[in-house]
């Protein structure tokens, strides 16, 4: 059955990291089940603005299309969220799409989120098992430990928590909630905890956990419902304990 419903989308565009941004508006034919990524695909198939001007297709990141890869985070009507799970029928129109504002724009809606990966490296967010010796099997994880770790392991590195955090900015250099939560995950792993002391040390001082103002915006936007404020409280307590211990050892 033909339909003549229209979807209006305004998109903030930027040709390269140095150029000025500008807005373009698109009018798409409504289809059942449309989401933001499928709308961007429709624009790519027919890159013409609402007033009939041919334009370049929109650049954006996406991969899994099922909220697993974390690549499609953007500002949708001003809120940081995943474009592949943002249903058009649930959004107020005209829908405004923009790149995450706290990360350098690569082009249009695609941003450089490498700061998160650098932050994860700085806290050694991994289980240290590399080496040339046969280490044998690791300690067993109890079902209780697995259950506690699972919610933390669901992080998709989307950076929505950092975008929403008032403390994540150049002046604080704050690592952000995702990194802190990964510290909690790896510090509770029976093999991963070998690096616990180093991870906690990396969160002390400027840009560390003390920068968190506990505004809780992070936990509200996390698409994977990760208990971020609980992670911040627990890791904060551990950092404090270690800092006091070091003071007395001097
Ligand atoms: S609790 Fe607030 S300040 Fe701390 S990481 Fe979350 S949003 Fe940022
Ligand atoms: S903690 Fe949540 S919001 Fe932050 S990067 Fe991971 S999945 Fe995204
Ligand atoms: S495309 Fe992978 S999370 Fe959206």
PDB file of C-alpha atoms and ligand atoms in Angstrom:
ATOM      1  CA  UNK A   1       0.000   0.000   0.000  1.00  0.00           C
ATOM      2  CA  UNK A   2       1.451   3.388  -0.935  1.00  0.00           C
ATOM      3  CA  UNK A   3       1.931   5.933   1.843  1.00  0.00           C
ATOM      4  CA  UNK A   4       2.687   9.605   1.631  1.00  0.00           C
ATOM      5  CA  UNK A   5       3.986  10.194   5.140  1.00  0.00           C
ATOM      6  CA  UNK A   6       7.225  12.166   5.222  1.00  0.00           C
ATOM      7  CA  UNK A   7      10.115  12.024   7.675  1.00  0.00           C
ATOM      8  CA  UNK A   8      11.992  15.310   8.163  1.00  0.00           C
ATOM      9  CA  UNK A   9      15.628  15.091   9.209  1.00  0.00           C
ATOM     10  CA  UNK A  10      18.069  17.970   9.788  1.00  0.00           C
ATOM     11  CA  UNK A  11      21.712  16.940   9.721  1.00  0.00           C
ATOM     12  CA  UNK A  12      24.738  18.875  10.900  1.00  0.00           C
ATOM     13  CA  UNK A  13      27.403  18.496   8.246  1.00  0.00           C
ATOM     14  CA  UNK A  14      31.103  19.189   8.166  1.00  0.00           C
ATOM     15  CA  UNK A  15      33.327  18.318   5.205  1.00  0.00           C
ATOM     16  CA  UNK A  16      36.535  17.819   7.178  1.00  0.00           C
ATOM     17  CA  UNK A  17      37.985  18.415  10.665  1.00  0.00           C
ATOM     18  CA  UNK A  18      38.965  22.023   9.818  1.00  0.00           C
ATOM     19  CA  UNK A  19      35.924  23.221   7.873  1.00  0.00           C
ATOM     20  CA  UNK A  20      32.838  25.015   9.208  1.00  0.00           C
ATOM     21  CA  UNK A  21      29.732  23.059  10.029  1.00  0.00           C
ATOM     22  CA  UNK A  22      26.318  23.735   8.439  1.00  0.00           C
ATOM     23  CA  UNK A  23      22.867  22.140   8.476  1.00  0.00           C
ATOM     24  CA  UNK A  24      21.025  20.368   5.655  1.00  0.00           C
ATOM     25  CA  UNK A  25      17.436  19.189   5.711  1.00  0.00           C
ATOM     26  CA  UNK A  26      16.073  16.034   4.098  1.00  0.00           C
ATOM     27  CA  UNK A  27      12.510  14.811   3.499  1.00  0.00           C
ATOM     28  CA  UNK A  28      12.251  11.007   3.272  1.00  0.00           C
ATOM     29  CA  UNK A  29       9.331   8.712   2.523  1.00  0.00           C
ATOM     30  CA  UNK A  30       8.235   6.988   5.719  1.00  0.00           C
ATOM     31  CA  UNK A  31       8.612   3.202   5.884  1.00  0.00           C
ATOM     32  CA  UNK A  32       7.555   0.912   8.730  1.00  0.00           C
ATOM     33  CA  UNK A  33      10.349   0.162  11.236  1.00  0.00           C
ATOM     34  CA  UNK A  34      12.667   2.935  10.016  1.00  0.00           C
ATOM     35  CA  UNK A  35      15.553   3.860  12.274  1.00  0.00           C
ATOM     36  CA  UNK A  36      18.163   6.606  12.041  1.00  0.00           C
ATOM     37  CA  UNK A  37      20.733   4.420  10.243  1.00  0.00           C
ATOM     38  CA  UNK A  38      18.202   3.162   7.693  1.00  0.00           C
ATOM     39  CA  UNK A  39      17.244   6.807   7.062  1.00  0.00           C
ATOM     40  CA  UNK A  40      20.901   7.680   6.440  1.00  0.00           C
ATOM     41  CA  UNK A  41      21.020   4.736   4.009  1.00  0.00           C
ATOM     42  CA  UNK A  42      17.942   6.135   2.218  1.00  0.00           C
ATOM     43  CA  UNK A  43      19.716   9.491   1.904  1.00  0.00           C
ATOM     44  CA  UNK A  44      22.810   7.728   0.504  1.00  0.00           C
ATOM     45  CA  UNK A  45      20.604   6.080  -2.139  1.00  0.00           C
ATOM     46  CA  UNK A  46      19.206   9.477  -3.155  1.00  0.00           C
ATOM     47  CA  UNK A  47      21.364  12.310  -1.796  1.00  0.00           C
ATOM     48  CA  UNK A  48      19.068  15.267  -2.475  1.00  0.00           C
ATOM     49  CA  UNK A  49      18.102  17.880   0.130  1.00  0.00           C
ATOM     50  CA  UNK A  50      14.525  18.805   0.978  1.00  0.00           C
ATOM     51  CA  UNK A  51      14.690  21.746  -1.455  1.00  0.00           C
ATOM     52  CA  UNK A  52      15.880  19.536  -4.330  1.00  0.00           C
ATOM     53  CA  UNK A  53      19.622  20.284  -4.215  1.00  0.00           C
ATOM     54  CA  UNK A  54      21.937  17.314  -4.970  1.00  0.00           C
ATOM     55  CA  UNK A  55      24.444  16.845  -2.146  1.00  0.00           C
ATOM     56  CA  UNK A  56      27.081  14.378  -0.936  1.00  0.00           C
ATOM     57  CA  UNK A  57      25.812  11.337   1.017  1.00  0.00           C
ATOM     58  CA  UNK A  58      26.207  11.658   4.793  1.00  0.00           C
ATOM     59  CA  UNK A  59      29.321  10.177   6.380  1.00  0.00           C
ATOM     60  CA  UNK A  60      28.631   8.226   9.582  1.00  0.00           C
ATOM     61  CA  UNK A  61      29.957   5.152  11.378  1.00  0.00           C
ATOM     62  CA  UNK A  62      27.974   1.945  11.790  1.00  0.00           C
ATOM     63  CA  UNK A  63      28.568  -1.753  11.557  1.00  0.00           C
ATOM     64  CA  UNK A  64      26.508  -4.269  13.510  1.00  0.00           C
ATOM     65  CA  UNK A  65      23.111  -2.512  13.272  1.00  0.00           C
ATOM     66  CA  UNK A  66      22.070  -4.188  16.539  1.00  0.00           C
ATOM     67  CA  UNK A  67      23.616  -2.058  19.301  1.00  0.00           C
ATOM     68  CA  UNK A  68      26.689  -4.237  19.734  1.00  0.00           C
ATOM     69  CA  UNK A  69      29.615  -2.602  17.914  1.00  0.00           C
ATOM     70  CA  UNK A  70      29.209   0.840  19.515  1.00  0.00           C
ATOM     71  CA  UNK A  71      30.205   2.738  16.389  1.00  0.00           C
ATOM     72  CA  UNK A  72      26.995   4.619  15.536  1.00  0.00           C
ATOM     73  CA  UNK A  73      26.760   6.918  18.585  1.00  0.00           C
ATOM     74  CA  UNK A  74      25.664  10.444  17.665  1.00  0.00           C
ATOM     75  CA  UNK A  75      23.488  13.275  18.968  1.00  0.00           C
ATOM     76  CA  UNK A  76      19.876  12.535  18.114  1.00  0.00           C
ATOM     77  CA  UNK A  77      17.583  15.411  19.023  1.00  0.00           C
ATOM     78  CA  UNK A  78      20.397  16.606  21.270  1.00  0.00           C
ATOM     79  CA  UNK A  79      20.874  13.334  23.152  1.00  0.00           C
ATOM     80  CA  UNK A  80      23.830  10.960  22.840  1.00  0.00           C
ATOM     81  CA  UNK A  81      22.498   7.588  21.698  1.00  0.00           C
ATOM     82  CA  UNK A  82      22.924   4.783  19.219  1.00  0.00           C
ATOM     83  CA  UNK A  83      21.536   5.545  15.760  1.00  0.00           C
ATOM     84  CA  UNK A  84      20.821   1.905  14.864  1.00  0.00           C
ATOM     85  CA  UNK A  85      18.355   1.482  17.723  1.00  0.00           C
ATOM     86  CA  UNK A  86      16.735   4.932  17.437  1.00  0.00           C
ATOM     87  CA  UNK A  87      13.344   4.312  15.854  1.00  0.00           C
ATOM     88  CA  UNK A  88      12.042   7.141  13.683  1.00  0.00           C
ATOM     89  CA  UNK A  89       8.471   6.719  14.929  1.00  0.00           C
ATOM     90  CA  UNK A  90       9.608   7.433  18.484  1.00  0.00           C
ATOM     91  CA  UNK A  91      11.451  10.679  17.631  1.00  0.00           C
ATOM     92  CA  UNK A  92      10.089  14.188  17.526  1.00  0.00           C
ATOM     93  CA  UNK A  93      10.381  15.764  14.049  1.00  0.00           C
ATOM     94  CA  UNK A  94      12.226  17.389  12.447  1.00  0.00           C
ATOM     95  CA  UNK A  95      14.798  14.930  13.774  1.00  0.00           C
ATOM     96  CA  UNK A  96      18.141  16.668  14.443  1.00  0.00           C
ATOM     97  CA  UNK A  97      21.285  14.615  13.927  1.00  0.00           C
ATOM     98  CA  UNK A  98      24.716  15.866  14.894  1.00  0.00           C
ATOM     99  CA  UNK A  99      28.114  14.387  15.709  1.00  0.00           C
ATOM    100  CA  UNK A 100      29.070  13.780  19.366  1.00  0.00           C
ATOM    101  CA  UNK A 101      30.194  17.251  20.464  1.00  0.00           C
ATOM    102  CA  UNK A 102      33.157  16.345  22.682  1.00  0.00           C
ATOM    103  CA  UNK A 103      35.126  14.375  20.118  1.00  0.00           C
ATOM    104  CA  UNK A 104      36.923  15.716  17.023  1.00  0.00           C
ATOM    105  CA  UNK A 105      34.767  15.546  13.903  1.00  0.00           C
ATOM    106  CA  UNK A 106      36.238  13.445  11.095  1.00  0.00           C
ATOM    107  CA  UNK A 107      33.420  14.232   8.663  1.00  0.00           C
ATOM    108  CA  UNK A 108      29.664  14.850   9.117  1.00  0.00           C
ATOM    109  CA  UNK A 109      28.475  12.455  11.859  1.00  0.00           C
ATOM    110  CA  UNK A 110      31.706  10.505  12.161  1.00  0.00           C
ATOM    111  CA  UNK A 111      33.973  11.433  15.089  1.00  0.00           C
ATOM    112  CA  UNK A 112      37.359  10.315  16.372  1.00  0.00           C
ATOM    113  CA  UNK A 113      36.784   8.451  19.649  1.00  0.00           C
ATOM    114  CA  UNK A 114      40.346   7.246  20.089  1.00  0.00           C
ATOM    115  CA  UNK A 115      40.570   9.077  23.451  1.00  0.00           C
ATOM    116  CA  UNK A 116      38.547   6.249  25.005  1.00  0.00           C
ATOM    117  CA  UNK A 117      40.946   3.633  23.671  1.00  0.00           C
ATOM    118  CA  UNK A 118      43.913   5.652  24.955  1.00  0.00           C
ATOM    119  CA  UNK A 119      42.226   5.885  28.353  1.00  0.00           C
ATOM    120  CA  UNK A 120      41.631   2.128  28.391  1.00  0.00           C
ATOM    121  CA  UNK A 121      45.306   1.597  27.583  1.00  0.00           C
ATOM    122  CA  UNK A 122      46.326   3.942  30.409  1.00  0.00           C
ATOM    123  CA  UNK A 123      44.497   1.760  32.958  1.00  0.00           C
ATOM    124  CA  UNK A 124      45.618  -1.527  31.378  1.00  0.00           C
ATOM    125  CA  UNK A 125      42.059  -2.638  30.718  1.00  0.00           C
ATOM    126  CA  UNK A 126      42.917  -6.206  29.841  1.00  0.00           C
ATOM    127  CA  UNK A 127      43.718  -9.584  31.433  1.00  0.00           C
ATOM    128  CA  UNK A 128      47.514 -10.011  31.308  1.00  0.00           C
ATOM    129  CA  UNK A 129      48.099 -13.410  29.715  1.00  0.00           C
ATOM    130  CA  UNK A 130      50.477 -12.551  26.852  1.00  0.00           C
ATOM    131  CA  UNK A 131      53.812 -14.336  26.943  1.00  0.00           C
ATOM    132  CA  UNK A 132      55.785 -17.182  25.479  1.00  0.00           C
ATOM    133  CA  UNK A 133      55.259 -19.647  28.361  1.00  0.00           C
ATOM    134  CA  UNK A 134      52.384 -22.042  28.695  1.00  0.00           C
ATOM    135  CA  UNK A 135      50.504 -20.549  31.627  1.00  0.00           C
ATOM    136  CA  UNK A 136      48.107 -23.480  31.958  1.00  0.00           C
ATOM    137  CA  UNK A 137      44.473 -22.914  32.735  1.00  0.00           C
ATOM    138  CA  UNK A 138      43.560 -19.833  34.765  1.00  0.00           C
ATOM    139  CA  UNK A 139      41.622 -19.810  38.039  1.00  0.00           C
ATOM    140  CA  UNK A 140      37.972 -20.717  37.731  1.00  0.00           C
ATOM    141  CA  UNK A 141      35.334 -17.989  37.830  1.00  0.00           C
ATOM    142  CA  UNK A 142      32.409 -18.846  40.091  1.00  0.00           C
ATOM    143  CA  UNK A 143      28.907 -18.399  38.652  1.00  0.00           C
ATOM    144  CA  UNK A 144      28.470 -15.520  41.146  1.00  0.00           C
ATOM    145  CA  UNK A 145      31.614 -13.795  39.842  1.00  0.00           C
ATOM    146  CA  UNK A 146      30.461 -14.334  36.261  1.00  0.00           C
ATOM    147  CA  UNK A 147      27.100 -12.816  37.058  1.00  0.00           C
ATOM    148  CA  UNK A 148      28.728  -9.764  38.655  1.00  0.00           C
ATOM    149  CA  UNK A 149      31.149  -9.298  35.737  1.00  0.00           C
ATOM    150  CA  UNK A 150      28.649  -9.750  32.917  1.00  0.00           C
ATOM    151  CA  UNK A 151      26.885  -6.351  33.129  1.00  0.00           C
ATOM    152  CA  UNK A 152      30.288  -4.597  33.141  1.00  0.00           C
ATOM    153  CA  UNK A 153      31.516  -6.620  30.181  1.00  0.00           C
ATOM    154  CA  UNK A 154      28.652  -5.304  28.037  1.00  0.00           C
ATOM    155  CA  UNK A 155      30.378  -1.963  27.389  1.00  0.00           C
ATOM    156  CA  UNK A 156      30.441  -1.273  23.628  1.00  0.00           C
ATOM    157  CA  UNK A 157      32.865   1.698  23.811  1.00  0.00           C
ATOM    158  CA  UNK A 158      30.252   3.997  22.301  1.00  0.00           C
ATOM    159  CA  UNK A 159      31.375   7.042  24.365  1.00  0.00           C
ATOM    160  CA  UNK A 160      27.799   8.179  25.130  1.00  0.00           C
ATOM    161  CA  UNK A 161      28.659   8.291  28.852  1.00  0.00           C
ATOM    162  CA  UNK A 162      31.598  10.599  28.157  1.00  0.00           C
ATOM    163  CA  UNK A 163      29.585  12.866  25.871  1.00  0.00           C
ATOM    164  CA  UNK A 164      26.916  13.310  28.568  1.00  0.00           C
ATOM    165  CA  UNK A 165      29.361  13.842  31.430  1.00  0.00           C
ATOM    166  CA  UNK A 166      29.812  17.501  32.481  1.00  0.00           C
ATOM    167  CA  UNK A 167      33.275  16.640  33.785  1.00  0.00           C
ATOM    168  CA  UNK A 168      34.539  15.094  30.552  1.00  0.00           C
ATOM    169  CA  UNK A 169      36.228  18.063  28.924  1.00  0.00           C
ATOM    170  CA  UNK A 170      39.644  19.377  27.984  1.00  0.00           C
ATOM    171  CA  UNK A 171      40.195  21.287  31.206  1.00  0.00           C
ATOM    172  CA  UNK A 172      39.745  18.257  33.491  1.00  0.00           C
ATOM    173  CA  UNK A 173      41.201  15.584  31.203  1.00  0.00           C
ATOM    174  CA  UNK A 174      38.799  13.228  33.032  1.00  0.00           C
ATOM    175  CA  UNK A 175      39.027   9.607  31.820  1.00  0.00           C
ATOM    176  CA  UNK A 176      35.257   9.133  32.027  1.00  0.00           C
ATOM    177  CA  UNK A 177      32.882   6.532  33.399  1.00  0.00           C
ATOM    178  CA  UNK A 178      33.490   3.761  30.825  1.00  0.00           C
ATOM    179  CA  UNK A 179      37.183   3.521  31.689  1.00  0.00           C
ATOM    180  CA  UNK A 180      36.488   3.486  35.432  1.00  0.00           C
ATOM    181  CA  UNK A 181      33.926   0.742  34.986  1.00  0.00           C
ATOM    182  CA  UNK A 182      36.414  -1.343  32.996  1.00  0.00           C
ATOM    183  CA  UNK A 183      38.879  -0.961  35.882  1.00  0.00           C
ATOM    184  CA  UNK A 184      36.252  -2.499  38.147  1.00  0.00           C
ATOM    185  CA  UNK A 185      35.698  -5.329  35.666  1.00  0.00           C
ATOM    186  CA  UNK A 186      39.369  -6.261  35.285  1.00  0.00           C
ATOM    187  CA  UNK A 187      40.235  -5.717  38.951  1.00  0.00           C
ATOM    188  CA  UNK A 188      37.641  -8.291  39.978  1.00  0.00           C
ATOM    189  CA  UNK A 189      38.819 -10.882  37.427  1.00  0.00           C
ATOM    190  CA  UNK A 190      40.965 -13.574  39.154  1.00  0.00           C
ATOM    191  CA  UNK A 191      43.805 -13.172  36.626  1.00  0.00           C
ATOM    192  CA  UNK A 192      43.149  -9.550  35.712  1.00  0.00           C
ATOM    193  CA  UNK A 193      43.564  -8.425  39.317  1.00  0.00           C
ATOM    194  CA  UNK A 194      47.336  -8.955  38.989  1.00  0.00           C
ATOM    195  CA  UNK A 195      47.375  -5.391  37.609  1.00  0.00           C
ATOM    196  CA  UNK A 196      44.939  -3.966  40.155  1.00  0.00           C
ATOM    197  CA  UNK A 197      47.472  -1.721  41.899  1.00  0.00           C
ATOM    198  CA  UNK A 198      48.653  -0.214  38.589  1.00  0.00           C
ATOM    199  CA  UNK A 199      45.096   0.387  37.401  1.00  0.00           C
ATOM    200  CA  UNK A 200      44.139   2.165  40.627  1.00  0.00           C
ATOM    201  CA  UNK A 201      47.344   4.212  40.511  1.00  0.00           C
ATOM    202  CA  UNK A 202      46.441   5.339  36.982  1.00  0.00           C
ATOM    203  CA  UNK A 203      43.152   6.723  38.305  1.00  0.00           C
ATOM    204  CA  UNK A 204      44.812   8.912  40.960  1.00  0.00           C
ATOM    205  CA  UNK A 205      45.602  12.562  40.339  1.00  0.00           C
ATOM    206  CA  UNK A 206      44.572  14.898  37.517  1.00  0.00           C
ATOM    207  CA  UNK A 207      42.066  13.426  35.095  1.00  0.00           C
ATOM    208  CA  UNK A 208      41.473  10.507  37.448  1.00  0.00           C
ATOM    209  CA  UNK A 209      38.444   9.407  39.409  1.00  0.00           C
ATOM    210  CA  UNK A 210      38.491  12.478  41.670  1.00  0.00           C
ATOM    211  CA  UNK A 211      37.255  14.577  38.705  1.00  0.00           C
ATOM    212  CA  UNK A 212      33.863  12.827  38.813  1.00  0.00           C
ATOM    213  CA  UNK A 213      31.224  15.174  40.198  1.00  0.00           C
ATOM    214  CA  UNK A 214      28.730  12.306  40.563  1.00  0.00           C
ATOM    215  CA  UNK A 215      26.164  14.038  38.336  1.00  0.00           C
ATOM    216  CA  UNK A 216      25.018  10.584  37.134  1.00  0.00           C
ATOM    217  CA  UNK A 217      24.347  11.679  33.538  1.00  0.00           C
ATOM    218  CA  UNK A 218      26.530   8.779  32.408  1.00  0.00           C
ATOM    219  CA  UNK A 219      24.348   6.043  33.822  1.00  0.00           C
ATOM    220  CA  UNK A 220      21.237   7.608  32.289  1.00  0.00           C
ATOM    221  CA  UNK A 221      22.533   7.551  28.714  1.00  0.00           C
ATOM    222  CA  UNK A 222      24.416   4.237  28.723  1.00  0.00           C
ATOM    223  CA  UNK A 223      22.678   2.090  26.072  1.00  0.00           C
ATOM    224  CA  UNK A 224      23.805  -1.112  27.810  1.00  0.00           C
ATOM    225  CA  UNK A 225      22.478  -0.165  31.283  1.00  0.00           C
ATOM    226  CA  UNK A 226      25.899  -0.587  32.858  1.00  0.00           C
ATOM    227  CA  UNK A 227      25.823   0.282  36.583  1.00  0.00           C
ATOM    228  CA  UNK A 228      28.329   3.105  36.093  1.00  0.00           C
ATOM    229  CA  UNK A 229      27.709   5.037  39.290  1.00  0.00           C
ATOM    230  CA  UNK A 230      28.160   1.836  41.321  1.00  0.00           C
ATOM    231  CA  UNK A 231      31.453   1.240  39.490  1.00  0.00           C
ATOM    232  CA  UNK A 232      32.569   4.817  40.199  1.00  0.00           C
ATOM    233  CA  UNK A 233      31.696   4.462  43.907  1.00  0.00           C
ATOM    234  CA  UNK A 234      33.463   1.087  44.258  1.00  0.00           C
ATOM    235  CA  UNK A 235      36.585   2.026  42.301  1.00  0.00           C
ATOM    236  CA  UNK A 236      36.671   5.423  44.082  1.00  0.00           C
ATOM    237  CA  UNK A 237      36.752   3.625  47.450  1.00  0.00           C
ATOM    238  CA  UNK A 238      39.586   1.345  46.261  1.00  0.00           C
ATOM    239  CA  UNK A 239      41.605   4.284  44.914  1.00  0.00           C
ATOM    240  CA  UNK A 240      41.194   6.082  48.227  1.00  0.00           C
ATOM    241  CA  UNK A 241      42.253   2.974  50.212  1.00  0.00           C
ATOM    242  CA  UNK A 242      45.350   2.536  48.073  1.00  0.00           C
ATOM    243  CA  UNK A 243      46.264   6.233  48.297  1.00  0.00           C
ATOM    244  CA  UNK A 244      45.984   6.220  52.105  1.00  0.00           C
ATOM    245  CA  UNK A 245      47.995   2.980  52.311  1.00  0.00           C
ATOM    246  CA  UNK A 246      50.753   4.531  50.217  1.00  0.00           C
ATOM    247  CA  UNK A 247      50.787   7.614  52.431  1.00  0.00           C
ATOM    248  CA  UNK A 248      51.401   5.492  55.529  1.00  0.00           C
ATOM    249  CA  UNK A 249      54.102   3.461  53.834  1.00  0.00           C
ATOM    250  CA  UNK A 250      56.184   6.565  53.141  1.00  0.00           C
TER     251      UNK A 250
HETATM  252  S1  LIG B   1      28.741  10.488  37.630  1.00  0.00           S
HETATM  253 FE1  LIG B   1      28.622  12.430  36.520  1.00  0.00          FE
HETATM  254  S2  LIG B   1      30.645  13.323  36.616  1.00  0.00           S
HETATM  255 FE2  LIG B   1      30.835  11.145  37.148  1.00  0.00          FE
HETATM  256  S3  LIG B   1      31.261  10.108  35.230  1.00  0.00           S
HETATM  257 FE3  LIG B   1      29.041  10.060  35.482  1.00  0.00          FE
HETATM  258  S4  LIG B   1      28.292  11.885  34.406  1.00  0.00           S
HETATM  259 FE4  LIG B   1      30.500  12.148  34.725  1.00  0.00          FE
HETATM  260  S1  LIG B   2      29.780   2.550  29.631  1.00  0.00           S
HETATM  261 FE1  LIG B   2      27.904   2.542  28.413  1.00  0.00          FE
HETATM  262  S2  LIG B   2      27.772   4.595  27.529  1.00  0.00           S
HETATM  263 FE2  LIG B   2      29.861   4.308  28.248  1.00  0.00          FE
HETATM  264  S3  LIG B   2      31.017   3.571  26.500  1.00  0.00           S
HETATM  265 FE3  LIG B   2      30.316   1.754  27.616  1.00  0.00          FE
HETATM  266  S4  LIG B   2      28.358   1.216  26.695  1.00  0.00           S
HETATM  267 FE4  LIG B   2      28.824   3.288  26.023  1.00  0.00          FE
HETATM  268  S1  LIG B   3      25.727   0.003  14.280  1.00  0.00           S
HETATM  269 FE1  LIG B   3      26.713  -1.124  15.880  1.00  0.00          FE
HETATM  270  S2  LIG B   3      25.906  -0.186  17.672  1.00  0.00           S
HETATM  271 FE2  LIG B   3      24.844   0.802  16.078  1.00  0.00          FE
END
